[in-house]
CSV table of N, CA, C and O in Angstrom, one decimal:
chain,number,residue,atom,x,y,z
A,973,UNK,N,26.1,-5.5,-1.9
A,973,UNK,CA,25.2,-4.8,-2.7
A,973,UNK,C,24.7,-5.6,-3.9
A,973,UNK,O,23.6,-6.0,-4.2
A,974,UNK,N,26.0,-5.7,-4.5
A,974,UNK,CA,25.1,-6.9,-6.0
A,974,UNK,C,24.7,-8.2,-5.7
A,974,UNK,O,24.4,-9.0,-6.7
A,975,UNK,N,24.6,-8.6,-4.7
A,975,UNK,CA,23.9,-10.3,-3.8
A,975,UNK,C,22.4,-9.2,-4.0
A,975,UNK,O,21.6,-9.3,-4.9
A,976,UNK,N,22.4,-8.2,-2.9
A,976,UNK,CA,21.3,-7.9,-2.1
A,976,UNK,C,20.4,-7.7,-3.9
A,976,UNK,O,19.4,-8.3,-4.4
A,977,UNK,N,21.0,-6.8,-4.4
A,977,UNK,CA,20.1,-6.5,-6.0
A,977,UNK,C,19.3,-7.5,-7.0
A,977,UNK,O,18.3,-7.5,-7.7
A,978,UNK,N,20.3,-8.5,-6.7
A,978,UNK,CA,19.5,-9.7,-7.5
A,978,UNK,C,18.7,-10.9,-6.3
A,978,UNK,O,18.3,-12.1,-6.5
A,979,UNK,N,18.6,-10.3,-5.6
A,979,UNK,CA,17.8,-11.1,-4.8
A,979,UNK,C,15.6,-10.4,-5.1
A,979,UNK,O,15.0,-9.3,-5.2
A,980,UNK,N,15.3,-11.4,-5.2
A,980,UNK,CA,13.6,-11.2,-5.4
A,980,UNK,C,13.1,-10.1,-4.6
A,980,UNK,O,13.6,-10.0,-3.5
A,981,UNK,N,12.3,-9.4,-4.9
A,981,UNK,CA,11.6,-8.4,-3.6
A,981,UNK,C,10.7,-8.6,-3.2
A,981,UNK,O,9.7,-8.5,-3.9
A,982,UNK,N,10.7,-8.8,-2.2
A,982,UNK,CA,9.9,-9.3,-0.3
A,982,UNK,C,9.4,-7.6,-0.1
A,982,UNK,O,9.9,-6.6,-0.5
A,983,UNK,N,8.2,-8.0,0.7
A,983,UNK,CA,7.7,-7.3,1.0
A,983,UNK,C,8.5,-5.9,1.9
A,983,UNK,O,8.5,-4.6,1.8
A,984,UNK,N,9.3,-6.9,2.7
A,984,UNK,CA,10.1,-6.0,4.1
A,984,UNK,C,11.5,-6.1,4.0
A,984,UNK,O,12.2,-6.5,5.0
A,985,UNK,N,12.1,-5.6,2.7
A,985,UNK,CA,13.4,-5.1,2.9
A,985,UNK,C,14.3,-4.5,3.1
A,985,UNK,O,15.4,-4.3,2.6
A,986,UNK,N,13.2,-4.1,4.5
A,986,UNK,CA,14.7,-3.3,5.3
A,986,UNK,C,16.0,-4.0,6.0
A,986,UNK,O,15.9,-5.2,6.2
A,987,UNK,N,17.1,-3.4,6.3
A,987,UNK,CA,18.1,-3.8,6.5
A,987,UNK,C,18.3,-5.3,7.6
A,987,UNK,O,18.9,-6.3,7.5
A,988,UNK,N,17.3,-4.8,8.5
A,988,UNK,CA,17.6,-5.9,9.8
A,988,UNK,C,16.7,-7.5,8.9
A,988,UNK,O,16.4,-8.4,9.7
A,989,UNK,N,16.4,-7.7,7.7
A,989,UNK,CA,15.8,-8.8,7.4
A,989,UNK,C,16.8,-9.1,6.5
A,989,UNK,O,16.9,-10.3,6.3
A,990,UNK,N,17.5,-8.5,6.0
A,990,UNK,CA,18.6,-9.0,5.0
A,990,UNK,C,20.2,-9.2,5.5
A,990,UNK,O,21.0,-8.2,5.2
A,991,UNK,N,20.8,-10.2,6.2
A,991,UNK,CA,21.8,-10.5,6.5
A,991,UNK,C,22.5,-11.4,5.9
A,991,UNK,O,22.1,-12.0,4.9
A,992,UNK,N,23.8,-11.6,6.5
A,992,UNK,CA,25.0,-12.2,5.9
A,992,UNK,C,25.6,-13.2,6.5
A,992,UNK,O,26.4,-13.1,7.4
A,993,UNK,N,25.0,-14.7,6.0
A,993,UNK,CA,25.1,-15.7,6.5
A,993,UNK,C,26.2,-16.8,5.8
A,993,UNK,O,25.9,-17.8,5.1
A,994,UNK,N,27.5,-16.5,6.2
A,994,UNK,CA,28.6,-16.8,5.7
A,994,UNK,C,29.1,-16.0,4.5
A,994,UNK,O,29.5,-14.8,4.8
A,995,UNK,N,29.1,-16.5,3.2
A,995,UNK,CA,29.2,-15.4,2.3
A,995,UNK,C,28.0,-15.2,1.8
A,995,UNK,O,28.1,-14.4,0.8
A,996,UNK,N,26.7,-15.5,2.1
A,996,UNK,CA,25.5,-15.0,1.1
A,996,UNK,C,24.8,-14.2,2.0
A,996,UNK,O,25.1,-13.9,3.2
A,997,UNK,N,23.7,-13.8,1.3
A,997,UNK,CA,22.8,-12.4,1.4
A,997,UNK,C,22.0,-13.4,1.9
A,997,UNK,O,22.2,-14.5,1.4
A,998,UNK,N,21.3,-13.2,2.6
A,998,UNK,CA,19.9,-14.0,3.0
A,998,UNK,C,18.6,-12.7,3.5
A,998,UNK,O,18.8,-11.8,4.3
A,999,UNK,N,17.7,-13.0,2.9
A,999,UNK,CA,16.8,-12.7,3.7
A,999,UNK,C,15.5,-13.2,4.6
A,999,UNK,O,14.8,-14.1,4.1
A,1000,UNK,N,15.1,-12.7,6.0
A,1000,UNK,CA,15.1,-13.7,6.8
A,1000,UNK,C,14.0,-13.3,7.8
A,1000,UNK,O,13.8,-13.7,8.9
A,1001,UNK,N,13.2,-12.1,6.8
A,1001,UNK,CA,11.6,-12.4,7.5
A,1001,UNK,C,10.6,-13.1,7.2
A,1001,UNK,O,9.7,-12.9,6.4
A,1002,UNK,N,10.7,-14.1,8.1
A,1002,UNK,CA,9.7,-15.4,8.1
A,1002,UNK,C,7.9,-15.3,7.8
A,1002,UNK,O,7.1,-16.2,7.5
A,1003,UNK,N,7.8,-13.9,8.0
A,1003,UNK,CA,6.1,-13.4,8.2
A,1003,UNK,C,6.3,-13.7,6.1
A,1003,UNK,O,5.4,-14.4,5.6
A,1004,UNK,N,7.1,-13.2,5.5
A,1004,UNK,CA,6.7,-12.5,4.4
A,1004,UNK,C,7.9,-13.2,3.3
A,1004,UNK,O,7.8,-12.9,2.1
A,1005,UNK,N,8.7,-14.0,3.7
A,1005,UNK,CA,9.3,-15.3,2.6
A,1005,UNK,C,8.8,-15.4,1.8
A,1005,UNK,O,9.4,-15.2,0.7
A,1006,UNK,N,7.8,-15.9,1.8
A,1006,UNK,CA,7.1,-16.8,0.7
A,1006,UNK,C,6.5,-15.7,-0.3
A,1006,UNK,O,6.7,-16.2,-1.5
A,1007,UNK,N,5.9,-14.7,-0.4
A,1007,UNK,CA,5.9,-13.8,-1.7
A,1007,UNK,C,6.7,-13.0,-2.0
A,1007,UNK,O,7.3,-12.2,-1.2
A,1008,UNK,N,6.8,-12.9,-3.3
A,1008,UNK,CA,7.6,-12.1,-4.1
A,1008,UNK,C,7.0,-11.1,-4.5
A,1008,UNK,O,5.8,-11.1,-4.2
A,1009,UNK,N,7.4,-10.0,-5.3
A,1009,UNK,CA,6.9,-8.6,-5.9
A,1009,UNK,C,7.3,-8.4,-7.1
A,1009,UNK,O,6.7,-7.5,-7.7
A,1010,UNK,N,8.6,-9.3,-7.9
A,1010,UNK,CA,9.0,-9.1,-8.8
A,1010,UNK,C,8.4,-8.5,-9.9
A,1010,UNK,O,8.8,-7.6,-10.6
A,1011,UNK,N,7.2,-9.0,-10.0
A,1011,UNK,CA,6.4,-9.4,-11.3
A,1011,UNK,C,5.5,-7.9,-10.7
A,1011,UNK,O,5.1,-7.4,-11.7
A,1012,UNK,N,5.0,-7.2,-9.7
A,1012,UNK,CA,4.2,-6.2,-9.7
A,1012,UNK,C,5.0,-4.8,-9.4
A,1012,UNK,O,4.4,-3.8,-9.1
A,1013,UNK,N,6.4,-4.9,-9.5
A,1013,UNK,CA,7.3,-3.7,-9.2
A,1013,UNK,C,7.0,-3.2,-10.8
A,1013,UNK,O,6.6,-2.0,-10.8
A,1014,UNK,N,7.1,-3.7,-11.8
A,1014,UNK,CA,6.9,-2.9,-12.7
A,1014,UNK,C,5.6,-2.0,-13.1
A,1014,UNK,O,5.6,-1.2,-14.1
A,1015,UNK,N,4.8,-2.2,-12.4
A,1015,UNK,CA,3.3,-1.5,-12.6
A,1015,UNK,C,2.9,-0.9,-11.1
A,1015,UNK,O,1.7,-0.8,-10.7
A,1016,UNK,N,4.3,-0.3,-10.4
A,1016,UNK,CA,4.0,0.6,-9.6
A,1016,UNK,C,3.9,1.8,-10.2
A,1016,UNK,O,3.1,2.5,-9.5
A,1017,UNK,N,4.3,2.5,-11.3
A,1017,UNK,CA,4.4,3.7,-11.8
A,1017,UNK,C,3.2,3.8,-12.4
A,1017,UNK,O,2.8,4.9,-12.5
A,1018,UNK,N,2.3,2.8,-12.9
A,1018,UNK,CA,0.9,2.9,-13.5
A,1018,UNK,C,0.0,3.1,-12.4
A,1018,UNK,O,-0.7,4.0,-12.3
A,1019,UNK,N,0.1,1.9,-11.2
A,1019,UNK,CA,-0.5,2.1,-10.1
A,1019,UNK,C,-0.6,3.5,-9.2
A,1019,UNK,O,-1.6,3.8,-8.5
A,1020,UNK,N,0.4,4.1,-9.4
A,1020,UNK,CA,0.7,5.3,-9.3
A,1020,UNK,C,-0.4,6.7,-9.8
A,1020,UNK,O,-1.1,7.7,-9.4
A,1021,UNK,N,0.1,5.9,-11.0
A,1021,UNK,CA,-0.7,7.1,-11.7
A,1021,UNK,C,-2.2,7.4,-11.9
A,1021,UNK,O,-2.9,8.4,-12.0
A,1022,UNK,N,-2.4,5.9,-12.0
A,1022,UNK,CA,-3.7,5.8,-11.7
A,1022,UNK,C,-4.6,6.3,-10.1
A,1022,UNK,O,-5.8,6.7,-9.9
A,1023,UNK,N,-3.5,6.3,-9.1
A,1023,UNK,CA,-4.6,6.4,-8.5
A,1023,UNK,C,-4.7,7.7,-8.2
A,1023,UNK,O,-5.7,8.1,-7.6
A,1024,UNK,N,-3.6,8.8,-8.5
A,1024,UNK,CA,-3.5,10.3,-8.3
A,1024,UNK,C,-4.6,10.4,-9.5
A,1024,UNK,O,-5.7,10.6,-8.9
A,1025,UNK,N,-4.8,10.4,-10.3
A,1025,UNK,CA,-5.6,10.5,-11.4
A,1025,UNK,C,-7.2,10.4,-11.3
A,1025,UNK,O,-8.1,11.1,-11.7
A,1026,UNK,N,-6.9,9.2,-10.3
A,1026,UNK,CA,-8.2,9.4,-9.6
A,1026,UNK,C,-8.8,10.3,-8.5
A,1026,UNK,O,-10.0,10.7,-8.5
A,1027,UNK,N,-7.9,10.6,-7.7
A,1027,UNK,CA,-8.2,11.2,-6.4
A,1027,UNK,C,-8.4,12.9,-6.7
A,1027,UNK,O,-9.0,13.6,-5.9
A,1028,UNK,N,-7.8,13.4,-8.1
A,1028,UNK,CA,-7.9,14.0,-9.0
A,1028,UNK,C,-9.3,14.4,-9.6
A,1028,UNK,O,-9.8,15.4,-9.3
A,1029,UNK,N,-9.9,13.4,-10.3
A,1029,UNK,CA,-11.8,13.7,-10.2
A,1029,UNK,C,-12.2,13.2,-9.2
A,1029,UNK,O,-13.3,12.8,-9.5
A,1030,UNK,N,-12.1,12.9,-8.0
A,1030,UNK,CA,-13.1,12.7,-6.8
A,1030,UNK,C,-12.8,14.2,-6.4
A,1030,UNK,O,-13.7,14.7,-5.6
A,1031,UNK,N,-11.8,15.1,-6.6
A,1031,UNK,CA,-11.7,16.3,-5.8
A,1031,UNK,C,-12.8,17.2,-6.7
A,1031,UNK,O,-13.9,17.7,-6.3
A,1032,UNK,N,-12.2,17.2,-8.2
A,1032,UNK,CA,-13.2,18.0,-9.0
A,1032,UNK,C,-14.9,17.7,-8.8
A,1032,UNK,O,-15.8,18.5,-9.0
A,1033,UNK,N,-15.0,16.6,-8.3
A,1033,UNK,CA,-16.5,15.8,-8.3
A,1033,UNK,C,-16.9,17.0,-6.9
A,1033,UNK,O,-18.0,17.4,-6.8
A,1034,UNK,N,-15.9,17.4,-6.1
A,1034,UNK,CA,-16.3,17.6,-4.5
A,1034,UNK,C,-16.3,17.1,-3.3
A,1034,UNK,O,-16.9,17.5,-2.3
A,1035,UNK,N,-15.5,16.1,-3.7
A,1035,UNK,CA,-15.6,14.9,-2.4
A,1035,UNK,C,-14.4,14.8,-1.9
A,1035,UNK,O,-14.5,14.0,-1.0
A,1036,UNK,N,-13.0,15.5,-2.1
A,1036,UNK,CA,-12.3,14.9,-1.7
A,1036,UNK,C,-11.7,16.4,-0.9
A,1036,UNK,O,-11.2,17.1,-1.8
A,1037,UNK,N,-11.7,16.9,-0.1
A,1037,UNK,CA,-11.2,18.2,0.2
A,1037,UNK,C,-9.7,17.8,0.8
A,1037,UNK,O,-9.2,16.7,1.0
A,1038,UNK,N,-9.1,19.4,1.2
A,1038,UNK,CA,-7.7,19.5,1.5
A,1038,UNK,C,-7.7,18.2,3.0
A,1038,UNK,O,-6.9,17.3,2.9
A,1039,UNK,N,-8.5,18.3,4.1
A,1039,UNK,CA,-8.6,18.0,5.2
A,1039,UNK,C,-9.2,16.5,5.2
A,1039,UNK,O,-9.6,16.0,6.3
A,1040,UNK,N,-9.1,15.7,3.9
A,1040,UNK,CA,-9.8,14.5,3.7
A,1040,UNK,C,-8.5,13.4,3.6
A,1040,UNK,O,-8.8,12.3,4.1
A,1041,UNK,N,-7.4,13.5,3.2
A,1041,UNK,CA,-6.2,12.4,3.4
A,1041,UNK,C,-6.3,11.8,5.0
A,1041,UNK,O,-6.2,12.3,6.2
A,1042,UNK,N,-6.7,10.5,4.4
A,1042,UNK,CA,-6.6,9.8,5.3
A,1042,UNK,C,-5.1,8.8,5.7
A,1042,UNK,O,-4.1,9.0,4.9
A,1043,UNK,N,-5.0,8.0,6.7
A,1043,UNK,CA,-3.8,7.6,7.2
A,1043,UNK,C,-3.6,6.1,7.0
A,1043,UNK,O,-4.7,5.5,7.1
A,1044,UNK,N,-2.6,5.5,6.8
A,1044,UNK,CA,-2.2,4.0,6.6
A,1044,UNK,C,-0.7,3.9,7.2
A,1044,UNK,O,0.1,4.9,7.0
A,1045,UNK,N,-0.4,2.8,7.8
A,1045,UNK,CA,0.7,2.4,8.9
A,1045,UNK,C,2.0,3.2,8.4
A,1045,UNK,O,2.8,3.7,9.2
A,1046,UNK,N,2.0,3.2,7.2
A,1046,UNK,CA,3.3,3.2,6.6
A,1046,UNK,C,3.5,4.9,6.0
A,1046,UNK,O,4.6,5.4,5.7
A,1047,UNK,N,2.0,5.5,5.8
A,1047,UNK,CA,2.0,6.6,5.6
A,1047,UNK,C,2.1,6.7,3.8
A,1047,UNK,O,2.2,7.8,3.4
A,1048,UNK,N,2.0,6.0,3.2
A,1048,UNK,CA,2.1,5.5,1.7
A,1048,UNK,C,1.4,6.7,1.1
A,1048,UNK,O,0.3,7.1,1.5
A,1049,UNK,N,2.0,7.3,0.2
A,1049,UNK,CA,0.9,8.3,-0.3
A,1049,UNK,C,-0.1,7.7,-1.0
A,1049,UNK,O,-0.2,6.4,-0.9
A,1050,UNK,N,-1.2,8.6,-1.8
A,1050,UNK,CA,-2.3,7.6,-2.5
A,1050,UNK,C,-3.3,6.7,-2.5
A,1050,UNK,O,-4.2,6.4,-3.3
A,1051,UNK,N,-2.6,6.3,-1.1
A,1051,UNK,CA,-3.5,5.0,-0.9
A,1051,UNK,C,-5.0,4.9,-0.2
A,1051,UNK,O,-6.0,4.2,-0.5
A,1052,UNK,N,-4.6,6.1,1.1
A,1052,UNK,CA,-5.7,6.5,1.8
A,1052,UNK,C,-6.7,7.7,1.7
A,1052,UNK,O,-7.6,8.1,2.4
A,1053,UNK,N,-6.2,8.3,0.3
A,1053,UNK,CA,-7.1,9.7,0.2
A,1053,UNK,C,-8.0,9.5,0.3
A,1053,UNK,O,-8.4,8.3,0.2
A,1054,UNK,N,-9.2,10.9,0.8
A,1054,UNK,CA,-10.2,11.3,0.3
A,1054,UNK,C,-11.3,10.8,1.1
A,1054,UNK,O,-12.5,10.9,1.0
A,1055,UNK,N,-10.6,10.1,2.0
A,1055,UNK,CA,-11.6,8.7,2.8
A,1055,UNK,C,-10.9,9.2,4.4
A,1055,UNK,O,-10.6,8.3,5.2
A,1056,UNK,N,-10.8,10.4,4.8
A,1056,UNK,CA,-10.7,10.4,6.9
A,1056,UNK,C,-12.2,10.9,7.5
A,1056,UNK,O,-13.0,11.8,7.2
A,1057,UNK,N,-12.1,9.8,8.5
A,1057,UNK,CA,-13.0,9.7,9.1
A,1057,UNK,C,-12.8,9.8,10.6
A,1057,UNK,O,-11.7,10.1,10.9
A,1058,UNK,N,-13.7,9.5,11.6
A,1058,UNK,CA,-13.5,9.4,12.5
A,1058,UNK,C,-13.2,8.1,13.3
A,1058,UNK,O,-13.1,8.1,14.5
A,1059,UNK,N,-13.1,6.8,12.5
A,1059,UNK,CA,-12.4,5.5,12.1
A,1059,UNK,C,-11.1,5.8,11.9
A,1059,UNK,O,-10.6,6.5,11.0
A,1060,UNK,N,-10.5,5.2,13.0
A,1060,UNK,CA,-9.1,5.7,12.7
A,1060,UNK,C,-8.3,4.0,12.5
A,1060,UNK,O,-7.1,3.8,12.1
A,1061,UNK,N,-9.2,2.7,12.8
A,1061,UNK,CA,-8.3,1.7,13.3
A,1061,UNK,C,-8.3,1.6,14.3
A,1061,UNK,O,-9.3,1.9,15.0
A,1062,UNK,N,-6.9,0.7,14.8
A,1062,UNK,CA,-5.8,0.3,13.8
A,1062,UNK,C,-6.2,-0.8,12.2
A,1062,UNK,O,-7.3,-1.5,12.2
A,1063,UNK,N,-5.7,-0.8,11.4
A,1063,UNK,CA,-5.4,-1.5,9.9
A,1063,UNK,C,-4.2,-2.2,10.0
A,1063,UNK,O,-3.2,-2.0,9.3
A,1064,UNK,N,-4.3,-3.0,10.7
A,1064,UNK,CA,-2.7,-3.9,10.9
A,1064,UNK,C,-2.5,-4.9,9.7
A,1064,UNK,O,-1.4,-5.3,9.5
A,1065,UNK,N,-3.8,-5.3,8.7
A,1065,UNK,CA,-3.3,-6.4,7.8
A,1065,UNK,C,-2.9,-5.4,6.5
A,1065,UNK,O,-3.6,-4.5,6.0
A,1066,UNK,N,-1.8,-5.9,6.2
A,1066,UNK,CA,-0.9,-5.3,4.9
A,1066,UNK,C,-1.9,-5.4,3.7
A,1066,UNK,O,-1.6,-4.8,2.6
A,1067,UNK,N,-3.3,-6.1,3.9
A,1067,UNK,CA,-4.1,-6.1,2.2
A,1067,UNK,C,-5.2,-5.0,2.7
A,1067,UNK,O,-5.9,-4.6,1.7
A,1068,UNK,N,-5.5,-4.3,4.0
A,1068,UNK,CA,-7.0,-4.0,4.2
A,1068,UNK,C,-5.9,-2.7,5.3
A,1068,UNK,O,-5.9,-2.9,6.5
A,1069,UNK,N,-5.1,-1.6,4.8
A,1069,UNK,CA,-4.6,-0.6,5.5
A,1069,UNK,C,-5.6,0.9,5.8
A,1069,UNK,O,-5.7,1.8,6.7
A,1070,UNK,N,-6.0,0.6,4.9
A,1070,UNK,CA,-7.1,2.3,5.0
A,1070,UNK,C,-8.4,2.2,5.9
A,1070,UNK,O,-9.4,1.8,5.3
A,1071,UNK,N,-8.6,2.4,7.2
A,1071,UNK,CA,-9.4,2.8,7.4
A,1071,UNK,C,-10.8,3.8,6.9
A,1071,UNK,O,-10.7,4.8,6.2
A,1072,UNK,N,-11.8,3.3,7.4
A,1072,UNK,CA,-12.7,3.5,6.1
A,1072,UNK,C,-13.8,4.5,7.4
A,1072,UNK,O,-13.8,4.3,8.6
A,1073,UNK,N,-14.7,5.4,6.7
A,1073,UNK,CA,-15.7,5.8,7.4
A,1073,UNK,C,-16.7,5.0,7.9
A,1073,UNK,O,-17.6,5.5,8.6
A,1074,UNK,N,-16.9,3.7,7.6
A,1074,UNK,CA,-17.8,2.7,7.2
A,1074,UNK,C,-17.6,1.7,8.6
A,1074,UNK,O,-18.3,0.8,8.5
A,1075,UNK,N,-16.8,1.7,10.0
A,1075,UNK,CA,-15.7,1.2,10.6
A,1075,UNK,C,-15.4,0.4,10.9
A,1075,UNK,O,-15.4,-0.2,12.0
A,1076,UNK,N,-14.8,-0.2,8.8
A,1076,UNK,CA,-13.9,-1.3,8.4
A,1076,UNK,C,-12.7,-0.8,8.2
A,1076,UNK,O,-12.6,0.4,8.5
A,1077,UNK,N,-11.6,-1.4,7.9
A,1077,UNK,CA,-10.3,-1.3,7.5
A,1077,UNK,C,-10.6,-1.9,5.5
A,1077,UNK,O,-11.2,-3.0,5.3
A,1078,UNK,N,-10.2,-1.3,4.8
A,1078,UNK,CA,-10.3,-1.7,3.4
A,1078,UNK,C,-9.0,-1.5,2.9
A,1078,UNK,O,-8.1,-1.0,3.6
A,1079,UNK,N,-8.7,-2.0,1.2
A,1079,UNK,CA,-7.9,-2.3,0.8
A,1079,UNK,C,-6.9,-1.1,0.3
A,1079,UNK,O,-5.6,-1.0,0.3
A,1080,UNK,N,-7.9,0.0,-0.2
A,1080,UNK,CA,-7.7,1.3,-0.8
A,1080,UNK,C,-8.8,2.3,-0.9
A,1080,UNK,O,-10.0,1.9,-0.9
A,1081,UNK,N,-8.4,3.8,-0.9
A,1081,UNK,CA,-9.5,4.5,-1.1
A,1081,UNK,C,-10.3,4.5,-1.5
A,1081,UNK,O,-11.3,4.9,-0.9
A,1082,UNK,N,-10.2,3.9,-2.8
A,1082,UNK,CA,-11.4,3.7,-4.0
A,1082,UNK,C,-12.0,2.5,-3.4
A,1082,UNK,O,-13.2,2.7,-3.6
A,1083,UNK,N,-12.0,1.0,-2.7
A,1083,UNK,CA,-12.9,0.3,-2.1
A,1083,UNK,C,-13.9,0.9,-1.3
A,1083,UNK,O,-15.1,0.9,-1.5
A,1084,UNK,N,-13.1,1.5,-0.3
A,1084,UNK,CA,-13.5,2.7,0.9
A,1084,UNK,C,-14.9,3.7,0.2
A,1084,UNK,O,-16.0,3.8,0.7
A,1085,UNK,N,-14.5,4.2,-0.9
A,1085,UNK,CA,-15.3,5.7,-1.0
A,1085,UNK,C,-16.9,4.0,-1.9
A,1085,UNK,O,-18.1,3.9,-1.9
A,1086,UNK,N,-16.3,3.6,-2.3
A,1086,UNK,CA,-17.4,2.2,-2.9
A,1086,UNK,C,-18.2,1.6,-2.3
A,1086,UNK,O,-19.3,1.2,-2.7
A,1087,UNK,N,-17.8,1.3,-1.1
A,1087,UNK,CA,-18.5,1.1,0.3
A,1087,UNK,C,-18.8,2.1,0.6
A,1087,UNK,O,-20.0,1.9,0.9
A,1088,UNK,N,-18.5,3.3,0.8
A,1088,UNK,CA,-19.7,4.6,1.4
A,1088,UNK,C,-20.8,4.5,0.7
A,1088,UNK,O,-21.9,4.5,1.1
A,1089,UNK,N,-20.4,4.2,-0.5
A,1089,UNK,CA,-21.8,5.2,-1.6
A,1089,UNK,C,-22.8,3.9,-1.7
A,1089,UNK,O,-24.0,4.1,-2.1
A,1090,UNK,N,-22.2,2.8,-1.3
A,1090,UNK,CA,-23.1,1.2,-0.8
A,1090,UNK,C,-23.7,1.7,-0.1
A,1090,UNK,O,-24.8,2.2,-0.5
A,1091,UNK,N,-23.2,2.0,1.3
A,1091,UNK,CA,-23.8,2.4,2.5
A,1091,UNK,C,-24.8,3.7,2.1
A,1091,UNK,O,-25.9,3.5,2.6
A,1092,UNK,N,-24.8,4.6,1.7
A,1092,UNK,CA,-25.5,5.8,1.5
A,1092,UNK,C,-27.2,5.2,0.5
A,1092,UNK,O,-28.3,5.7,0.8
A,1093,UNK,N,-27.1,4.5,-0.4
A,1093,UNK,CA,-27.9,3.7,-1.1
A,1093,UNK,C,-29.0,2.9,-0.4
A,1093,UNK,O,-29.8,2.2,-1.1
């Protein structure tokens, strides 16, 4: 446990990527080694909030109804609101998960509903 805690955070730290290779912790998915998260774990709770905050006046605006959460691989709250369409995907790359009405895969709802209102213009 105190190896695995001070180790950097990778994208995919679930159990089967982090093993025990003599006495150390290793982690050992090769897709996702090379970046860390250290430096953006602390501005998940902003990221957070920001984006309920948002999805928040797109509803007040009228755009965002009960039946409008859209879907991403992992099921992430926040990420896909406000934006289901009949584009469902698949969104297989980790930077572009939300399928968009538009039928792209984008980064976040707010790209998504940015590109509609492109498209609608």
């Amino acid at each position: 446990y105190e190896q695995f805690v001070r180790m950097p955070v990778f994208e995919d730290m679930a159990p089967w990527n982090v093993v025990l290779e003599g006495a150390a912790l290793s982690y050992i998915d090769h897709d996702t080694q090379d970046s860390t998260y250290d430096h953006l774990v602390p501005r998940a709770y902003q990221t957070m909030i920001a984006l309920m905050n948002y999805i928040r006046t797109v509803q007040d605006f009228g755009r965002c109804g009960k039946g409008a959460k859209g879907g991403n691989p992992m099921g992430i709250p926040f990420i896909s609101h406000c934006v289901r369409s009949a584009y469902e995907g698949p969104c297989r790359d980790p930077e572009k998960t939300v399928p968009c009405g538009d039928g792209q895969c984008r980064g976040s709802f707010v790209e998504c509903l940015r590109a509609l209102l492109d498209a609608e213009s």
